[in-house]
Coordinates of C-alpha atoms and ligand atoms in Angstrom, one line a residue:
M128 CA 89.8 73.6 -108.3
K129 CA 89.7 74.8 -104.8
R130 CA 90.8 71.4 -103.6
K131 CA 94.3 72.0 -105.0
W132 CA 95.1 74.2 -102.1
I133 CA 94.2 71.7 -99.4
L134 CA 97.4 69.7 -99.6
P135 CA 99.9 72.5 -99.8
A136 CA 98.1 74.3 -97.0
L137 CA 98.3 71.2 -94.9
F138 CA 101.9 70.8 -95.7
F139 CA 102.6 74.4 -94.7
L140 CA 100.6 74.0 -91.5
V141 CA 102.8 71.0 -90.6
L142 CA 106.0 72.8 -91.3
F143 CA 104.9 75.9 -89.5
Q144 CA 103.7 74.1 -86.5
W145 CA 106.7 71.9 -85.8
A146 CA 107.6 73.9 -82.8
C147 CA 110.5 74.5 -80.5
T148 CA 112.1 71.3 -79.6
T149 CA 112.8 68.1 -81.5
D150 CA 114.6 64.9 -81.3
F151 CA 118.4 65.5 -81.6
S152 CA 119.6 61.9 -81.1
K153 CA 121.4 60.2 -83.9
D154 CA 119.8 57.0 -82.9
N155 CA 117.4 55.3 -85.4
P156 CA 114.1 54.4 -83.9
T157 CA 112.8 50.8 -84.4
L158 CA 109.5 52.2 -85.3
T159 CA 108.1 55.6 -85.9
K160 CA 104.7 57.0 -86.8
N161 CA 103.4 60.5 -87.6
A162 CA 99.9 61.9 -87.6
L163 CA 98.2 65.2 -87.5
G164 CA 96.4 66.0 -84.3
M165 CA 95.9 68.8 -81.7
N166 CA 96.4 71.2 -84.6
T167 CA 100.0 70.1 -85.0
L168 CA 102.2 67.2 -86.0
I169 CA 102.5 64.3 -83.6
Q170 CA 105.3 61.8 -83.9
I171 CA 106.0 58.8 -81.7
S172 CA 109.3 56.9 -82.1
I173 CA 110.0 53.7 -80.3
Y174 CA 113.6 52.5 -79.7
D175 CA 112.9 49.2 -78.0
E176 CA 114.4 46.3 -80.0
E177 CA 111.0 44.7 -80.4
I178 CA 107.8 46.4 -80.6
D179 CA 104.3 45.5 -81.6
E180 CA 103.2 48.0 -84.3
Q181 CA 99.7 47.8 -83.0
I182 CA 100.7 49.5 -79.7
L183 CA 101.6 52.6 -81.7
D184 CA 98.2 52.6 -83.5
E185 CA 96.5 52.3 -80.1
A186 CA 98.6 55.2 -78.7
F187 CA 97.4 57.5 -81.5
D188 CA 93.8 56.3 -81.1
Y189 CA 94.1 57.2 -77.4
A190 CA 95.5 60.6 -78.1
L191 CA 92.6 61.3 -80.5
E192 CA 90.1 60.1 -77.8
L193 CA 91.6 62.6 -75.4
E194 CA 91.6 65.4 -77.9
N195 CA 87.9 64.7 -78.6
R196 CA 87.3 65.0 -74.8
L197 CA 89.3 68.2 -74.3
S198 CA 89.2 70.3 -77.4
R199 CA 86.8 73.2 -77.2
Y200 CA 86.5 72.9 -81.0
V201 CA 85.0 69.4 -80.9
P202 CA 81.3 70.0 -80.5
D203 CA 80.6 67.1 -78.1
S204 CA 83.8 67.4 -75.9
D205 CA 83.7 67.9 -72.2
I206 CA 85.1 71.4 -72.7
A207 CA 82.6 72.3 -75.4
K208 CA 79.7 71.1 -73.2
I209 CA 80.9 73.2 -70.3
N210 CA 81.4 76.3 -72.5
G211 CA 77.9 75.7 -74.0
S212 CA 76.3 75.8 -70.5
A213 CA 78.2 78.8 -69.2
G214 CA 75.9 80.8 -66.9
V215 CA 73.2 78.1 -67.4
G216 CA 74.1 75.1 -65.3
Y217 CA 76.5 72.3 -64.2
V218 CA 77.7 69.8 -66.7
Q219 CA 78.8 66.3 -65.8
V220 CA 82.2 65.4 -67.3
Q221 CA 84.9 62.7 -66.9
A222 CA 86.6 62.7 -63.5
E223 CA 89.9 63.2 -65.3
T224 CA 88.6 66.4 -66.9
V225 CA 87.8 67.7 -63.5
D226 CA 91.3 66.7 -62.2
L227 CA 92.9 68.6 -65.1
I228 CA 90.8 71.7 -64.6
E229 CA 91.5 71.7 -60.9
K230 CA 95.2 71.4 -61.6
C231 CA 95.0 74.4 -64.0
M232 CA 93.2 76.5 -61.3
D233 CA 95.9 75.6 -58.8
Y234 CA 98.5 77.0 -61.2
S235 CA 96.3 80.1 -61.7
E236 CA 96.5 80.7 -58.0
Q237 CA 100.2 80.0 -57.8
T238 CA 101.0 82.3 -60.7
E239 CA 98.6 85.0 -59.4
G240 CA 96.5 84.7 -62.6
A241 CA 99.3 84.8 -65.2
F242 CA 98.1 81.3 -66.2
D243 CA 94.3 81.3 -66.8
I244 CA 92.3 78.8 -68.9
T245 CA 89.2 81.0 -68.8
L246 CA 90.6 83.4 -71.4
G247 CA 88.8 81.9 -74.4
A248 CA 87.0 85.2 -75.0
L249 CA 90.4 86.8 -75.5
T250 CA 91.8 84.1 -77.7
D251 CA 88.6 84.3 -79.8
L252 CA 88.8 88.0 -80.1
W253 CA 92.4 88.1 -81.4
G254 CA 92.0 84.8 -83.2
I255 CA 95.7 84.3 -83.5
A256 CA 95.9 80.5 -83.0
V257 CA 93.2 80.1 -85.7
G258 CA 94.7 82.7 -88.2
K259 CA 91.9 85.3 -87.8
N260 CA 94.5 87.8 -86.8
H261 CA 92.4 90.7 -85.7
I262 CA 94.0 93.7 -83.9
A263 CA 91.5 94.2 -81.1
T264 CA 90.3 97.7 -80.0
Q265 CA 90.5 98.7 -76.4
E266 CA 86.7 98.5 -76.2
E267 CA 86.7 95.0 -77.5
I268 CA 89.4 94.0 -75.1
D269 CA 87.5 95.5 -72.1
E270 CA 84.4 93.6 -73.1
A271 CA 86.3 90.3 -73.4
L272 CA 88.1 90.8 -70.1
R273 CA 84.7 90.9 -68.3
H274 CA 84.5 87.2 -69.2
V275 CA 88.0 86.2 -68.1
G276 CA 88.9 85.0 -64.6
Y277 CA 89.4 81.5 -63.1
E278 CA 87.1 82.3 -60.2
N279 CA 84.3 81.8 -62.7
I280 CA 85.0 78.0 -62.7
L281 CA 82.6 76.3 -60.2
I282 CA 83.3 72.7 -59.4
N283 CA 81.0 70.1 -57.8
R284 CA 83.5 67.4 -57.1
D285 CA 80.9 64.8 -55.8
D286 CA 79.2 64.7 -59.2
N287 CA 82.3 65.5 -61.3
A288 CA 80.3 68.5 -62.6
I289 CA 81.6 71.9 -63.7
M290 CA 79.9 75.2 -64.4
L291 CA 81.1 78.5 -65.7
A292 CA 79.6 81.2 -63.5
K293 CA 78.4 83.5 -66.3
Q294 CA 77.6 83.5 -69.9
G295 CA 80.4 84.4 -72.2
V296 CA 83.2 82.8 -70.1
I297 CA 85.0 80.3 -72.4
L298 CA 87.5 77.6 -71.3
D299 CA 90.5 77.2 -73.6
L300 CA 93.0 74.5 -72.8
G301 CA 95.4 75.5 -75.5
A302 CA 98.2 76.0 -73.1
V303 CA 98.0 72.6 -71.4
G304 CA 96.3 70.2 -73.8
K305 CA 99.3 69.0 -75.7
G306 CA 101.3 68.5 -72.6
Y307 CA 98.5 66.7 -70.9
I308 CA 97.8 64.3 -73.8
S309 CA 101.5 63.6 -74.4
E310 CA 101.8 62.8 -70.7
K311 CA 98.9 60.4 -70.9
V312 CA 100.3 58.7 -74.1
R313 CA 103.6 58.2 -72.2
E314 CA 101.7 56.5 -69.3
F315 CA 99.9 54.3 -71.9
L316 CA 103.2 53.3 -73.6
L317 CA 104.8 52.5 -70.2
E318 CA 101.9 50.3 -69.3
K319 CA 102.4 48.4 -72.6
G320 CA 106.0 47.8 -71.5
V321 CA 107.7 50.3 -73.8
E322 CA 111.1 51.2 -72.3
R323 CA 112.6 53.7 -74.8
A324 CA 110.7 56.3 -76.7
I325 CA 110.4 59.9 -77.9
I326 CA 106.9 61.3 -78.0
N327 CA 106.8 64.6 -80.0
F328 CA 103.7 66.7 -80.0
G329 CA 104.6 69.6 -82.3
G330 CA 107.9 70.1 -80.6
N331 CA 106.7 69.3 -77.1
I332 CA 108.9 66.4 -76.2
V333 CA 108.2 63.6 -73.7
L334 CA 110.8 60.9 -73.2
I335 CA 110.7 57.3 -72.0
G336 CA 114.1 55.9 -70.8
K337 CA 117.3 56.3 -72.7
N338 CA 118.5 55.7 -76.3
K339 CA 119.7 52.4 -77.7
N340 CA 123.2 53.0 -76.4
D341 CA 121.9 53.7 -72.9
K342 CA 122.7 57.4 -73.2
P343 CA 120.2 60.1 -72.4
F344 CA 118.2 61.3 -75.4
R345 CA 119.5 64.6 -76.9
V346 CA 116.8 67.1 -77.5
G347 CA 117.3 70.3 -79.5
I348 CA 115.7 73.6 -78.5
Q349 CA 114.5 75.5 -81.6
E350 CA 116.0 78.9 -82.0
P351 CA 113.2 81.5 -81.8
F352 CA 112.5 83.4 -85.0
N353 CA 114.8 81.3 -87.1
D354 CA 114.0 78.5 -89.6
R355 CA 112.6 75.3 -88.2
G356 CA 115.5 73.0 -87.6
E357 CA 117.9 75.8 -86.5
Y358 CA 118.8 74.9 -83.0
L359 CA 119.8 77.1 -80.2
A360 CA 120.9 74.4 -77.7
V361 CA 120.9 70.7 -77.1
V362 CA 119.7 69.2 -73.8
S363 CA 120.8 65.7 -72.8
S364 CA 117.9 64.9 -70.8
E365 CA 116.8 62.2 -68.4
K366 CA 113.9 64.3 -67.4
T367 CA 110.8 63.2 -69.1
A368 CA 109.4 66.4 -70.6
L369 CA 110.7 69.4 -72.5
V370 CA 108.1 72.0 -73.5
S371 CA 108.6 75.4 -75.1
S372 CA 106.3 78.4 -75.5
G373 CA 107.2 81.3 -77.7
S374 CA 106.1 84.4 -79.4
Y375 CA 107.5 83.1 -82.7
E376 CA 105.0 80.2 -82.7
R377 CA 101.7 81.6 -84.0
N378 CA 101.7 85.3 -84.7
F379 CA 101.3 88.1 -87.2
R380 CA 102.8 91.6 -87.5
G381 CA 100.8 94.8 -87.6
D382 CA 101.5 97.5 -90.2
D383 CA 103.7 99.3 -87.7
G384 CA 105.8 96.1 -87.2
T385 CA 104.2 95.2 -83.8
L386 CA 104.3 91.5 -83.2
Y387 CA 101.0 90.0 -82.1
H388 CA 101.3 86.4 -80.9
H389 CA 99.2 83.8 -79.2
I390 CA 100.3 84.0 -75.5
M391 CA 98.0 86.4 -73.8
N392 CA 98.4 88.6 -70.7
P393 CA 95.1 87.9 -68.9
F394 CA 95.4 91.3 -67.2
D395 CA 95.6 93.7 -70.1
G396 CA 94.1 91.4 -72.6
R397 CA 96.9 91.7 -75.1
P398 CA 99.7 89.5 -76.4
V399 CA 102.4 89.4 -73.8
Q400 CA 105.2 92.0 -74.5
N401 CA 107.9 91.7 -71.8
G402 CA 111.1 91.1 -73.7
L403 CA 110.8 87.3 -73.7
S404 CA 110.7 85.3 -76.9
Q405 CA 110.9 81.8 -75.7
V406 CA 110.6 79.7 -72.5
T407 CA 111.5 76.0 -72.3
I408 CA 110.6 74.0 -69.2
V409 CA 112.4 70.8 -68.4
C410 CA 110.8 68.6 -65.7
D411 CA 109.4 65.1 -65.3
D412 CA 105.8 65.8 -66.1
A413 CA 104.6 67.2 -69.4
T414 CA 101.3 68.6 -68.1
R415 CA 103.3 70.7 -65.6
A416 CA 105.9 71.6 -68.2
D417 CA 103.2 72.8 -70.6
I418 CA 101.5 74.9 -68.0
L419 CA 104.7 76.4 -66.7
S420 CA 106.1 77.2 -70.1
T421 CA 103.1 79.4 -70.8
A422 CA 102.9 80.8 -67.2
V423 CA 106.6 81.7 -67.0
F424 CA 106.4 83.4 -70.5
V425 CA 103.6 85.6 -69.1
M426 CA 105.4 86.3 -65.8
G427 CA 108.5 87.5 -67.6
V428 CA 112.2 86.9 -66.7
E429 CA 112.4 88.2 -63.2
R430 CA 109.1 86.9 -61.7
G431 CA 109.2 83.8 -63.8
L432 CA 112.6 82.7 -62.6
A433 CA 111.8 83.5 -59.0
Y434 CA 108.6 81.4 -59.3
I435 CA 110.3 78.3 -60.8
E436 CA 113.2 78.5 -58.4
Q437 CA 110.9 77.7 -55.5
L438 CA 109.3 74.8 -57.3
D439 CA 110.8 71.3 -56.9
D440 CA 112.7 69.9 -59.8
V441 CA 111.8 72.3 -62.5
Q442 CA 114.5 73.7 -64.9
A443 CA 114.2 76.3 -67.6
V444 CA 115.8 78.0 -70.6
L445 CA 114.7 81.5 -71.2
V446 CA 115.5 83.4 -74.4
T447 CA 115.0 87.2 -74.6
D448 CA 114.1 89.3 -77.6
E449 CA 117.8 90.4 -77.6
K450 CA 118.7 86.7 -77.8
K451 CA 120.1 86.5 -74.4
V452 CA 119.9 83.0 -73.1
I453 CA 119.2 82.3 -69.4
V454 CA 119.7 78.7 -68.1
T455 CA 118.7 77.7 -64.6
D456 CA 121.6 76.2 -62.5
G457 CA 120.3 72.7 -62.4
L458 CA 120.4 72.4 -66.2
K459 CA 123.8 73.9 -67.0
D460 CA 125.7 70.6 -66.9
N461 CA 123.2 69.0 -69.4
L462 CA 122.9 71.8 -71.9
E463 CA 125.1 72.5 -74.8
L464 CA 124.7 76.0 -76.4
L465 CA 125.0 75.8 -80.2
K466 CA 124.9 79.5 -80.8
K467 CA 126.6 82.3 -78.9
Ligands
ADP1380 P1 101.8 76.1 -77.9 O1 100.3 76.0 -78.2 O2 102.5 76.7 -79.0 O3 102.3 74.9 -77.4 P2 101.4 77.3 -75.3 O4 101.5 76.1 -74.6 O5 102.1 78.5 -74.7 O6 101.9 77.2 -76.8 O7 99.9 77.6 -75.5 C1 99.4 78.8 -76.1 C2 97.9 78.7 -76.1 O8 97.4 78.8 -74.7 C3 97.2 79.9 -76.8 O9 97.0 79.6 -78.1 C4 95.9 80.0 -76.0 O10 95.0 79.1 -76.4 C5 96.3 79.7 -74.6 N1 96.8 80.8 -73.7 C6 97.4 82.0 -74.2 N2 97.7 82.7 -73.1 C7 97.4 82.0 -72.0 C8 97.5 82.3 -70.6 N3 98.0 83.4 -70.1 N4 97.0 81.3 -69.7 C9 96.5 80.2 -70.2 N5 96.4 79.9 -71.5 C10 96.8 80.8 -72.4
MG1381 MG1 102.0 75.7 -72.6

């Protein structure tokens, strides 16, 4: 009898996870394929006139291979092995895993710790991304915070080996994994000669080329706290990645109405509360866009905007809890607001 619930639950999960941006072009893809992965729905649509269906299958296989390498929940993954040896010893991993972790640490430094992939103890405590939904006590938070901090990541580049300095430190690539894997899938499709495509990882969008009419793809930005498919704005983008982070994604409300969501402040150990409800980053690299969408969300309007202003070629749309929409100058000509 229990089995009856599995399909509806899965369906709900898929509906729920279809995140903040999605394809807004009226163009019909030549070929499109969906699959569940990365705890979300993945869709790849190809717009080239001719396409070998096998390429799409290979792209999904590749995404799965990368997930199996990077997910902390896959027992044999690089990340699970590093976590399992925290405080014990170095673990040899793929060179690409080291590259990615180094990149994350770079952004931790740049954002003065707002972005930090060592906060697994905090995400486990609150359990929001996995639906545990525990309201943590200050004592529990203090204990978890003792195991958070990117300075705990030790890297031996010569051997591609990584170690976490003490037991209890847990790597969590939730804020960068989807961006990274979608970027890798884009590279894969480019290598196979694909010239027009939309890669959608639960609302994180990566583009290749333009649509069939040689116009930029139009990508909708989901309106925070509204039904999926209610759009706030449309971006006509030639940039290759649009990634959103928001407090409306995975969350629950406490009895007093407080919203607890999955983006954590690594300093106080609680879900970020700074008046922002969504950050969308538009730039030409999905790994970077994914990192920055989370980082800017944590940094808040003022610091976040100041930070991206001094980066090359990064644009953003910020939405506050009061539904105020802030668009960076470089994006204004390519963005159409659908709601006042
Ligand atoms: P989504 O998963 O909806 O795409 P994000 O890219 O913002 O959204 O990632 C949120 C996930 O990132 C959380 O579920 C958690 O695993 C992790 N995370 C939360 N806060 C931070 C943070 N300050 N720095 C790095 N990772 C974080
Ligand atoms: Mg992110």
